[in-house]
Coordinates of C-alpha atoms in Angstrom, one line a residue:
M72 CA -84.1 9.6 -16.6
N73 CA -81.7 7.7 -18.9
R74 CA -82.0 10.5 -21.5
D75 CA -80.9 13.0 -18.9
V76 CA -77.9 10.9 -18.0
V77 CA -76.8 10.5 -21.6
M78 CA -77.2 14.3 -22.2
S79 CA -75.1 15.0 -19.1
Q80 CA -72.4 12.6 -20.2
T81 CA -72.3 14.1 -23.6
T82 CA -72.0 17.6 -22.2
A83 CA -69.2 16.5 -19.9
T84 CA -67.4 14.8 -22.8
E85 CA -67.7 18.0 -24.9
E86 CA -66.4 20.1 -22.0
E87 CA -63.5 17.7 -21.6
A88 CA -62.8 17.8 -25.4
K89 CA -62.7 21.6 -25.5
P90 CA -59.6 22.0 -23.2
A91 CA -58.0 19.1 -25.1
T92 CA -58.3 21.0 -28.4
R93 CA -57.0 24.3 -27.0
P94 CA -53.3 23.0 -26.8
L95 CA -53.6 21.6 -30.3
M96 CA -54.8 25.0 -31.6
R97 CA -52.0 26.8 -29.8
Y98 CA -49.5 24.3 -31.1
L99 CA -50.8 24.8 -34.7
L100 CA -50.8 28.6 -34.3
L101 CA -47.3 28.7 -32.9
L102 CA -46.0 26.3 -35.6
T103 CA -47.6 28.4 -38.3
A104 CA -46.1 31.5 -36.8
A105 CA -42.7 29.9 -36.7
L106 CA -43.0 28.7 -40.3
M107 CA -44.0 32.2 -41.4
V108 CA -41.2 33.9 -39.5
G109 CA -38.7 31.3 -40.9
V110 CA -39.9 31.8 -44.5
L111 CA -39.9 35.6 -44.2
F112 CA -36.4 35.4 -42.7
S113 CA -35.2 33.1 -45.5
V114 CA -36.6 35.4 -48.1
G115 CA -35.2 38.5 -46.4
L116 CA -31.8 36.9 -45.9
T117 CA -31.7 35.8 -49.5
Q118 CA -32.6 39.3 -50.8
W119 CA -30.1 40.8 -48.4
T120 CA -27.3 38.5 -49.6
E121 CA -28.1 39.3 -53.2
Q122 CA -28.1 43.0 -52.5
Q123 CA -24.8 42.8 -50.6
H124 CA -23.3 40.7 -53.4
F125 CA -24.5 43.2 -56.1
E126 CA -23.0 46.1 -54.1
S127 CA -19.7 44.3 -53.8
L128 CA -19.7 43.5 -57.6
N129 CA -20.7 47.1 -58.4
Q130 CA -17.7 48.4 -56.5
Q131 CA -15.4 45.8 -58.0
G132 CA -16.8 46.4 -61.5
N133 CA -16.4 50.1 -61.3
A134 CA -12.8 49.8 -60.1
R135 CA -12.0 47.3 -63.0
L136 CA -13.6 49.6 -65.5
E137 CA -11.5 52.5 -64.5
L138 CA -8.4 50.4 -64.5
Y139 CA -9.0 48.9 -67.9
A140 CA -10.2 52.1 -69.4
S141 CA -7.1 53.9 -68.3
T142 CA -5.1 51.0 -69.8
V143 CA -6.8 51.2 -73.2
E144 CA -6.5 55.0 -73.3
A145 CA -2.9 54.8 -72.3
V146 CA -2.1 52.5 -75.2
K147 CA -3.7 55.0 -77.6
Q148 CA -1.9 58.0 -76.0
R149 CA 1.4 56.1 -76.0
F150 CA 1.4 56.1 -79.9
D151 CA -0.7 59.2 -80.6
Y152 CA 2.4 61.4 -81.2
L153 CA 3.9 59.2 -84.0
P154 CA 1.6 60.3 -86.8
Y155 CA 2.3 63.9 -85.9
I156 CA 6.1 63.5 -85.9
V157 CA 5.9 61.8 -89.3
S158 CA 3.7 64.5 -90.7
R159 CA 6.1 67.2 -89.6
D160 CA 9.2 65.5 -91.0
L161 CA 11.0 67.3 -93.8
Q162 CA 12.0 64.2 -95.7
V163 CA 8.4 62.9 -95.6
S164 CA 7.2 66.2 -97.1
R165 CA 9.9 66.1 -99.8
L166 CA 9.0 62.5 -100.6
L167 CA 5.3 63.5 -101.1
T168 CA 6.3 66.4 -103.3
G169 CA 8.7 64.2 -105.4
R170 CA 11.9 65.7 -104.3
A171 CA 13.3 62.6 -102.5
D172 CA 13.3 58.9 -102.8
S173 CA 11.4 56.5 -100.5
E174 CA 14.4 54.5 -99.2
S175 CA 15.5 57.1 -96.6
V176 CA 11.9 57.6 -95.5
N177 CA 11.4 53.9 -95.2
Q178 CA 14.5 53.5 -93.0
K179 CA 13.4 56.5 -90.8
L180 CA 9.9 55.0 -90.4
K181 CA 11.5 51.7 -89.5
A182 CA 13.6 53.3 -86.9
W183 CA 10.7 55.1 -85.3
Q184 CA 8.6 52.0 -85.4
T185 CA 11.3 49.9 -83.7
E186 CA 11.9 52.6 -81.1
S187 CA 8.2 53.1 -80.3
D188 CA 7.3 49.4 -80.5
A189 CA 4.3 50.2 -82.8
A190 CA 2.9 47.6 -85.2
V191 CA 3.4 49.5 -88.5
L192 CA 4.2 53.1 -89.4
Y193 CA 3.5 54.2 -93.0
L194 CA 2.8 57.1 -95.3
M195 CA 0.1 57.5 -98.0
N196 CA -0.2 60.0 -100.8
Q197 CA -3.4 62.0 -101.7
S198 CA -4.9 59.0 -103.5
G199 CA -4.5 56.7 -100.5
Q200 CA -1.6 54.7 -101.9
V201 CA 1.2 53.7 -99.5
I202 CA 4.4 55.2 -100.7
A203 CA 6.6 54.5 -97.6
S204 CA 6.3 52.0 -94.7
S205 CA 8.2 50.6 -91.8
N206 CA 7.6 47.1 -93.1
W207 CA 8.8 47.9 -96.6
S208 CA 11.3 45.0 -96.4
E209 CA 8.8 42.4 -95.2
P210 CA 6.8 40.0 -97.3
E211 CA 3.6 41.7 -96.1
S212 CA 4.8 45.2 -97.0
F213 CA 2.2 47.9 -97.3
I214 CA 4.1 49.6 -100.2
G215 CA 1.8 50.0 -103.2
N216 CA -1.4 49.2 -101.3
N217 CA -4.3 51.7 -101.5
Y218 CA -6.4 52.3 -98.4
H219 CA -8.4 55.2 -99.6
F220 CA -11.6 53.4 -98.4
R221 CA -10.5 53.5 -94.7
P222 CA -12.3 56.2 -92.6
Y223 CA -9.0 57.2 -91.0
F224 CA -7.6 58.1 -94.4
Q225 CA -10.7 60.1 -95.3
D226 CA -10.7 61.9 -92.0
A227 CA -7.0 62.9 -92.4
I228 CA -7.2 63.8 -96.1
N229 CA -10.0 66.2 -95.1
G230 CA -7.7 67.9 -92.5
N231 CA -8.8 66.0 -89.4
R232 CA -7.2 63.6 -87.0
G233 CA -8.3 60.1 -87.8
Q234 CA -8.6 57.0 -85.7
F235 CA -10.2 53.7 -86.7
F236 CA -10.0 50.1 -85.4
A237 CA -10.1 47.5 -88.2
V238 CA -8.7 44.2 -89.3
G239 CA -5.7 44.8 -91.6
A240 CA -6.7 44.5 -95.2
S241 CA -3.3 43.1 -96.1
T242 CA -2.2 41.2 -93.0
G243 CA -5.6 40.3 -91.5
Q244 CA -4.3 41.4 -88.1
P245 CA -6.6 43.8 -86.1
G246 CA -5.3 47.1 -84.9
L247 CA -6.0 50.7 -84.1
F248 CA -5.1 53.1 -86.8
L249 CA -4.2 56.7 -85.9
S250 CA -3.7 59.2 -88.8
R251 CA -2.6 62.8 -89.3
P252 CA -2.6 64.9 -92.5
V253 CA 0.7 65.9 -94.0
E254 CA 0.7 69.5 -95.1
H255 CA 2.9 71.6 -97.4
N256 CA 2.3 75.2 -98.0
S257 CA -1.1 74.8 -96.3
E258 CA -2.0 72.1 -98.7
I259 CA -2.7 68.5 -97.6
I260 CA -0.3 66.3 -99.7
G261 CA -0.6 63.0 -97.8
V262 CA -1.5 61.1 -94.7
A263 CA 0.8 59.7 -91.9
V264 CA -0.6 56.5 -90.2
V265 CA 0.5 54.4 -87.2
K266 CA -1.1 51.0 -86.6
I267 CA -1.2 49.8 -82.9
D268 CA -1.4 46.2 -82.0
M269 CA -3.9 45.9 -79.0
T270 CA -4.0 42.1 -78.8
Q271 CA -1.6 42.3 -75.8
L272 CA -4.5 43.8 -73.8
E273 CA -6.7 40.8 -74.6
Q274 CA -3.9 38.4 -73.5
D275 CA -3.5 40.3 -70.2
W276 CA -7.3 40.2 -69.6
K277 CA -7.4 36.5 -70.3
R278 CA -4.4 35.7 -68.1
G279 CA -6.1 37.6 -65.3
G280 CA -9.2 35.5 -65.6
E281 CA -11.3 38.6 -66.4
W282 CA -14.3 38.9 -68.6
V283 CA -13.6 42.1 -70.6
L284 CA -14.7 43.3 -74.0
V285 CA -14.6 46.4 -76.1
A286 CA -17.3 47.3 -78.7
D287 CA -17.3 50.1 -81.2
N288 CA -20.1 52.6 -81.8
D289 CA -22.0 50.0 -83.9
G290 CA -22.0 47.5 -81.0
V291 CA -19.4 45.1 -82.6
I292 CA -17.0 43.5 -80.2
F293 CA -13.4 43.8 -81.5
L294 CA -11.4 43.3 -78.3
S295 CA -12.3 40.5 -75.9
S296 CA -10.7 38.3 -73.3
N297 CA -12.8 35.5 -74.8
P298 CA -11.8 34.9 -78.5
R299 CA -15.3 33.4 -79.2
W300 CA -16.9 36.8 -78.6
K301 CA -14.8 38.7 -81.1
Y302 CA -16.5 40.1 -84.1
S303 CA -19.9 39.5 -82.6
S304 CA -22.4 42.2 -82.0
L305 CA -24.2 42.9 -78.7
S306 CA -27.4 43.2 -80.6
A307 CA -28.8 42.6 -84.1
I308 CA -27.3 45.0 -86.7
D309 CA -29.4 46.4 -89.5
A310 CA -28.5 45.8 -93.1
T311 CA -27.4 49.4 -93.8
T312 CA -24.8 49.2 -91.1
L313 CA -23.6 45.8 -92.3
D314 CA -23.2 47.2 -95.8
R315 CA -21.2 50.1 -94.5
L316 CA -18.9 47.8 -92.5
T317 CA -18.4 45.6 -95.5
A318 CA -17.5 48.6 -97.6
E319 CA -15.0 49.8 -95.1
K320 CA -13.6 46.3 -94.8
K321 CA -13.5 47.1 -91.1
Y322 CA -13.5 43.5 -89.9
G323 CA -12.2 41.8 -93.0
R324 CA -14.1 38.7 -94.0
N325 CA -15.5 38.0 -90.5
N326 CA -19.3 37.5 -90.5
I327 CA -20.8 39.7 -87.9
M328 CA -23.4 37.8 -85.9
P329 CA -25.3 38.8 -82.7
L330 CA -23.9 37.4 -79.5
S331 CA -26.1 34.7 -77.9
M332 CA -27.1 36.9 -75.1
Q333 CA -30.3 37.0 -73.1
E334 CA -31.0 40.1 -71.0
Q335 CA -32.8 39.1 -67.8
R336 CA -33.1 42.0 -65.5
T337 CA -31.3 44.9 -64.0
S338 CA -29.4 44.9 -60.7
P339 CA -30.3 47.3 -57.8
Q340 CA -27.6 49.6 -59.1
G341 CA -29.0 49.7 -62.6
H342 CA -26.6 47.3 -64.3
R343 CA -27.9 44.7 -66.8
I344 CA -27.9 41.0 -65.9
I345 CA -27.3 38.9 -69.0
K346 CA -27.0 35.2 -69.7
L347 CA -24.6 34.1 -72.4
T348 CA -25.4 30.8 -74.0
S349 CA -23.0 28.7 -76.2
N350 CA -21.7 25.3 -76.6
D351 CA -18.8 26.2 -74.3
K352 CA -19.8 25.5 -70.7
N353 CA -17.2 28.0 -69.5
T354 CA -19.1 30.8 -71.2
N355 CA -22.6 29.5 -70.7
K356 CA -23.1 31.6 -67.6
T357 CA -25.0 34.6 -66.1
F358 CA -23.1 37.9 -65.8
L359 CA -23.5 41.3 -64.4
M360 CA -22.6 43.7 -67.1
H361 CA -20.7 46.9 -66.2
Q362 CA -20.0 49.4 -69.0
R363 CA -18.1 52.6 -69.4
P364 CA -17.8 54.8 -72.5
L365 CA -14.3 55.6 -73.9
S366 CA -15.3 59.0 -75.3
D367 CA -11.9 59.7 -77.0
L368 CA -12.1 56.5 -79.0
N369 CA -15.9 56.4 -79.4
W370 CA -15.9 52.9 -77.9
T371 CA -17.6 51.3 -75.0
L372 CA -15.7 49.2 -72.5
Y373 CA -17.6 46.3 -70.8
Y374 CA -16.7 44.3 -67.7
L375 CA -18.6 41.2 -66.9
S376 CA -18.9 39.9 -63.3
D377 CA -19.7 36.2 -63.0
L378 CA -22.8 35.6 -61.0
T379 CA -22.1 31.9 -60.2
D380 CA -21.0 32.8 -56.7
L381 CA -24.3 34.7 -56.2
V382 CA -26.2 31.5 -56.9
Y383 CA -24.1 29.6 -54.3
K384 CA -24.5 32.4 -51.8
K385 CA -28.2 32.6 -52.3
R386 CA -28.4 28.8 -51.9
S387 CA -26.3 29.1 -48.7
A388 CA -28.6 31.9 -47.5
L389 CA -31.6 29.9 -48.3
L390 CA -30.2 26.9 -46.6
I391 CA -29.4 29.0 -43.5
G392 CA -32.9 30.3 -43.6
M393 CA -34.3 26.8 -43.8
L394 CA -32.1 25.7 -40.9
I395 CA -33.3 28.6 -38.9
T396 CA -36.9 27.8 -39.9
V397 CA -36.4 24.3 -38.7
L398 CA -34.8 25.6 -35.5
L399 CA -37.7 27.9 -34.9
V400 CA -40.1 25.0 -35.5
L401 CA -38.2 22.8 -33.1
I402 CA -38.1 25.6 -30.5
S403 CA -41.8 26.2 -31.0
M404 CA -42.4 22.4 -30.6
I405 CA -40.3 22.4 -27.5
I406 CA -42.2 25.4 -26.1
V407 CA -45.5 23.8 -26.8
S408 CA -44.3 20.5 -25.4
R409 CA -43.0 22.2 -22.2
S410 CA -46.2 24.1 -22.0
Q411 CA -48.3 20.9 -22.3
S412 CA -46.0 19.1 -19.9
R413 CA -46.4 22.1 -17.4
R414 CA -50.1 22.1 -17.9
L415 CA -50.3 18.3 -17.4
L416 CA -48.1 18.7 -14.4
E417 CA -50.2 21.5 -13.0
E418 CA -53.3 19.4 -13.6
R419 CA -51.7 16.4 -11.9
V420 CA -50.5 18.6 -9.0
E421 CA -54.0 20.2 -8.7
K422 CA -55.6 16.7 -8.8
R423 CA -53.1 15.3 -6.3
T424 CA -53.6 18.4 -4.1
R425 CA -57.3 17.9 -4.3
D426 CA -57.0 14.3 -3.4
L427 CA -54.6 15.0 -0.6
N428 CA -56.9 17.7 0.7
E429 CA -59.8 15.2 0.6
T430 CA -57.7 12.5 2.2
N431 CA -56.5 15.1 4.8
N432 CA -60.1 16.1 5.5
R433 CA -61.0 12.4 5.9
L434 CA -58.0 11.9 8.2
I435 CA -59.0 14.9 10.2
E436 CA -62.5 13.6 10.5
E437 CA -61.2 10.1 11.4
I438 CA -58.8 11.6 13.9
E439 CA -61.5 13.7 15.5
S440 CA -63.7 10.6 15.5
R441 CA -61.0 8.6 17.1
I442 CA -60.3 11.3 19.6
Q443 CA -64.0 11.4 20.5
T444 CA -63.9 7.6 20.7
E445 CA -60.8 7.6 22.9
E446 CA -62.4 10.3 25.0
Q447 CA -65.5 8.2 25.3
L448 CA -63.4 5.1 26.1
R449 CA -61.4 7.1 28.6
Q450 CA -64.6 8.3 30.3
T451 CA -66.0 4.7 30.1
H452 CA -62.8 3.5 31.6
E453 CA -63.0 6.1 34.3
E454 CA -66.5 5.1 35.0
L455 CA -65.6 1.5 35.0
I456 CA -62.8 2.2 37.4
Q457 CA -65.1 4.3 39.5
A458 CA -67.7 1.5 39.4
G459 CA -65.0 -1.0 40.4
K460 CA -64.1 1.2 43.3
L461 CA -67.7 1.4 44.4
A462 CA -68.1 -2.3 43.9
A463 CA -65.0 -2.9 45.9
L464 CA -66.3 -0.6 48.6
G465 CA -69.6 -2.5 48.4
Q466 CA -67.7 -5.7 48.9
M467 CA -65.8 -4.2 51.8
S468 CA -68.7 -2.5 53.3
A469 CA -69.3 -5.1 55.9
G470 CA -65.7 -5.1 57.0
V471 CA -65.7 -1.3 56.9
V472 CA -68.8 -1.1 59.0
H473 CA -67.1 -3.5 61.5
E474 CA -64.0 -1.4 61.5
I475 CA -66.0 1.7 62.2
S476 CA -68.6 0.1 64.6
Q477 CA -65.9 -1.3 66.9
P478 CA -64.3 2.1 67.6
L479 CA -67.8 3.6 68.0
S480 CA -68.9 0.9 70.5
A481 CA -65.6 1.3 72.4
M482 CA -66.0 5.1 72.4
Q483 CA -69.5 4.6 73.9
T484 CA -68.1 2.4 76.6
F485 CA -65.2 4.7 77.3
A486 CA -67.6 7.7 77.4
A487 CA -69.8 5.9 80.0
S488 CA -66.8 4.9 81.9
A489 CA -65.4 8.4 81.9
R490 CA -68.8 9.7 83.2
L491 CA -68.6 7.3 86.2
L492 CA -65.0 8.2 86.8
L493 CA -65.9 11.9 86.8
E494 CA -68.6 11.2 89.3
R495 CA -66.0 9.4 91.4
N496 CA -63.8 12.4 90.9
D497 CA -61.1 10.2 89.3
K498 CA -60.0 12.8 86.8
Q499 CA -56.9 11.0 85.7
A500 CA -58.7 7.8 84.7
A501 CA -61.4 9.9 83.0
Q502 CA -58.7 11.8 81.1
D503 CA -57.2 8.5 79.9
N504 CA -60.6 7.4 78.7
L505 CA -61.0 10.6 76.8
D506 CA -57.6 10.2 75.2
D507 CA -58.6 6.7 74.1
I508 CA -61.8 8.1 72.6
S509 CA -59.9 10.8 70.8
Q510 CA -57.5 8.2 69.3
M511 CA -60.5 6.1 68.1
I512 CA -62.1 9.1 66.6
R513 CA -58.8 9.8 64.7
R514 CA -58.8 6.2 63.5
V515 CA -62.4 6.3 62.3
S516 CA -61.7 9.7 60.6
R517 CA -58.6 8.3 58.9
I518 CA -60.7 5.3 57.6
V519 CA -63.5 7.6 56.4
T520 CA -61.0 10.0 54.7
H521 CA -59.3 7.2 52.9
L522 CA -62.6 5.7 51.8
K523 CA -63.7 9.1 50.6
S524 CA -60.5 9.6 48.7
F525 CA -60.6 6.1 47.3
A526 CA -64.2 6.5 46.1
S527 CA -63.6 9.9 44.4
K528 CA -62.7 10.2 40.7
S529 CA -59.2 10.8 39.6
R530 CA -58.4 14.3 38.4
D531 CA -55.5 13.0 36.1
I532 CA -53.0 15.1 37.9
T533 CA -49.5 13.6 38.3
T534 CA -47.5 14.7 41.3
A535 CA -44.6 13.4 43.4
V536 CA -46.2 10.7 45.5
E537 CA -44.4 9.0 48.5
I538 CA -44.9 5.3 47.7
N539 CA -44.8 3.9 51.3
G540 CA -47.8 6.1 52.1
V541 CA -49.7 4.9 49.1
I542 CA -49.0 1.2 50.3
Q543 CA -50.3 2.0 53.8
N544 CA -53.4 3.6 52.4
A545 CA -54.2 0.6 50.2
L546 CA -53.7 -1.7 53.2
L547 CA -55.9 0.5 55.3
I548 CA -58.7 0.2 52.8
L549 CA -58.3 -3.6 52.6
R550 CA -57.7 -3.9 56.4
P551 CA -61.2 -5.5 57.1
R552 CA -60.6 -8.2 54.5
L553 CA -57.0 -8.8 55.5
D554 CA -58.0 -9.2 59.1
N555 CA -60.6 -11.9 58.2
F556 CA -58.1 -13.8 56.1
Q557 CA -55.6 -16.3 57.3
L558 CA -52.8 -14.3 55.9
T559 CA -49.3 -13.3 56.8
L560 CA -48.4 -9.8 55.6
D561 CA -44.7 -9.2 55.1
I562 CA -44.4 -5.4 54.4
K563 CA -40.9 -4.2 53.9
P564 CA -41.0 -0.4 53.6
S565 CA -37.9 1.4 52.3
E566 CA -35.6 3.0 54.7
T567 CA -35.9 6.4 53.1
A568 CA -38.9 8.0 51.5
L569 CA -39.4 7.0 47.8
Y570 CA -41.2 9.4 45.5
V571 CA -42.6 8.5 42.1
V572 CA -44.4 10.7 39.6
A573 CA -48.0 9.4 39.4
D574 CA -51.7 10.0 40.0
E575 CA -52.0 9.1 43.7
I576 CA -55.6 7.9 43.5
K577 CA -54.9 5.7 40.4
L578 CA -51.8 4.3 41.9
E579 CA -53.7 3.5 45.1
Q580 CA -56.4 1.9 43.1
I581 CA -53.8 -0.2 41.2
L582 CA -52.3 -1.5 44.5
V583 CA -55.8 -2.2 45.9
N584 CA -56.7 -4.2 42.7
L585 CA -53.4 -6.2 42.9
I586 CA -53.8 -7.1 46.5
R587 CA -57.5 -8.0 46.0
N588 CA -56.6 -10.2 43.0
A589 CA -54.0 -11.8 45.2
L590 CA -56.5 -12.4 48.0
D591 CA -59.0 -13.8 45.5
A592 CA -56.4 -16.1 44.0
M593 CA -55.3 -17.3 47.4
E594 CA -59.0 -18.0 48.4
Q595 CA -59.4 -20.2 45.4
S596 CA -56.1 -21.9 45.8
E597 CA -55.8 -25.5 47.1
N598 CA -52.7 -24.7 49.0
Q599 CA -52.8 -25.1 52.7
K600 CA -53.3 -22.1 54.9
P601 CA -52.0 -19.7 56.1
H602 CA -51.1 -17.6 53.0
Q603 CA -48.5 -14.9 52.7
I604 CA -48.3 -11.6 50.8
T605 CA -45.0 -9.8 50.6
N606 CA -44.3 -6.3 49.5
W607 CA -41.1 -4.3 49.1
P608 CA -40.0 -1.5 46.8
E609 CA -36.6 -1.3 45.0
V610 CA -34.9 1.7 43.3
D611 CA -33.1 1.2 39.9
T612 CA -31.4 4.5 38.8
D613 CA -34.3 6.7 37.7
K614 CA -37.0 4.0 38.2
T615 CA -38.8 2.5 41.2
H616 CA -39.9 -1.2 41.2
L617 CA -42.7 -2.3 43.6
Y618 CA -43.0 -6.1 44.1
I619 CA -46.1 -7.8 45.5
P620 CA -45.7 -11.6 45.4
D621 CA -48.1 -14.0 47.1

């Protein structure tokens, strides 16, 4: 028996534990879902932010490339005509053929150089020696220098247009060299060269806060908004190329070293993402590299977009994603909490409703029991009243019999007297006796009717009852006892009929009981006889008062 109780308690505990674990499982599932959604949203928002930033940088980089490419090409086109003018000048041709001196040509080159704002304008003979120059009067004059090793001279002496960027062998200043062959009678007798200073471009890029560089076809940077990058290569250069550059003296005595650049990945638009490392914190950054070839110059223009803002934007996006994740978690916790509160409330309401229903059922049962008890009490009361009536009638039976026997004896006497009178033919006297007999019969009938009414059970019907008649009926029932009692009755009926709403039988019983109680009290009283009972009704607005003092 004890084992069954323990097993049933264990089963009940398990059944109670199962519903308790369900909200916890729902809470964990909802929390996990909120975390997953938040993480996915954070990752998606970060990727979307990165993509949007790359698209913006791509548009900006392409626009900058077009702008700077047109600027570089405009610089070259601005001075491209000068070597041609020099090569077509008659004095230049006469100087190369030995028919004129160099002074007039030097002055003319100086005038053209000043007018065009070129760096230097000079003329070389077939061996590469400078025989006339716009800087002939300056300490760093090119007169007498031989530049036959320069590619631009070799191209022009072979009948082609030459262009070459290099560091000046004499001045050490970098510049773009443009050359044209000078012909006489279809024979190349010299080369006309203009040197263009492009450092102004670098200064403009630097003032604009831009990261711009230009590299030649060997990958060597020779123009840059950052001076630290100049004469560095974008990648490692093989020994053969280095020997050639040394022979050409292209970059003077500068040691060409690879730029400290780490290529990380490519953007969605296909641009390389690089990281430049150096001791300078300003250049130790990650960039998006845009590039555009300058086909006329055989160069490549690079524009670098700083990705520092991308890092901040991705951090902001990640922070927003984390905040949204926290918000989702809080919302899920609120939902679960509200669900649990609602469930607990529903359980409490259900339990309270169940308790109320049980209480209500108990109250209904109790009310029904009380109603039955009250009904039984009422019936018992009615029976007691009826028994009281019968007892009262029993007590008054002797008097009632006397009240009835007297009229009956008198009627017998009047009947015998009437018979004798009829025999004497005294009809009038006989008629008077018969009237007396009829009056006595009515008296006995009235007594019996009131006794019958008094002895009957009340039907609990309230009607308008005339109170003076009820008083007379009660006195009629008590008449035998009143007559045998030394008593003075002082009945003061109302001048007009007074009606009350009551049960006539019960009201009559109440008056009978009151008068009987008064009679009983007076019988036991030590006061001297005779006694007196007074009765009179009074009307007070909507109420009627009946007084019975003794």
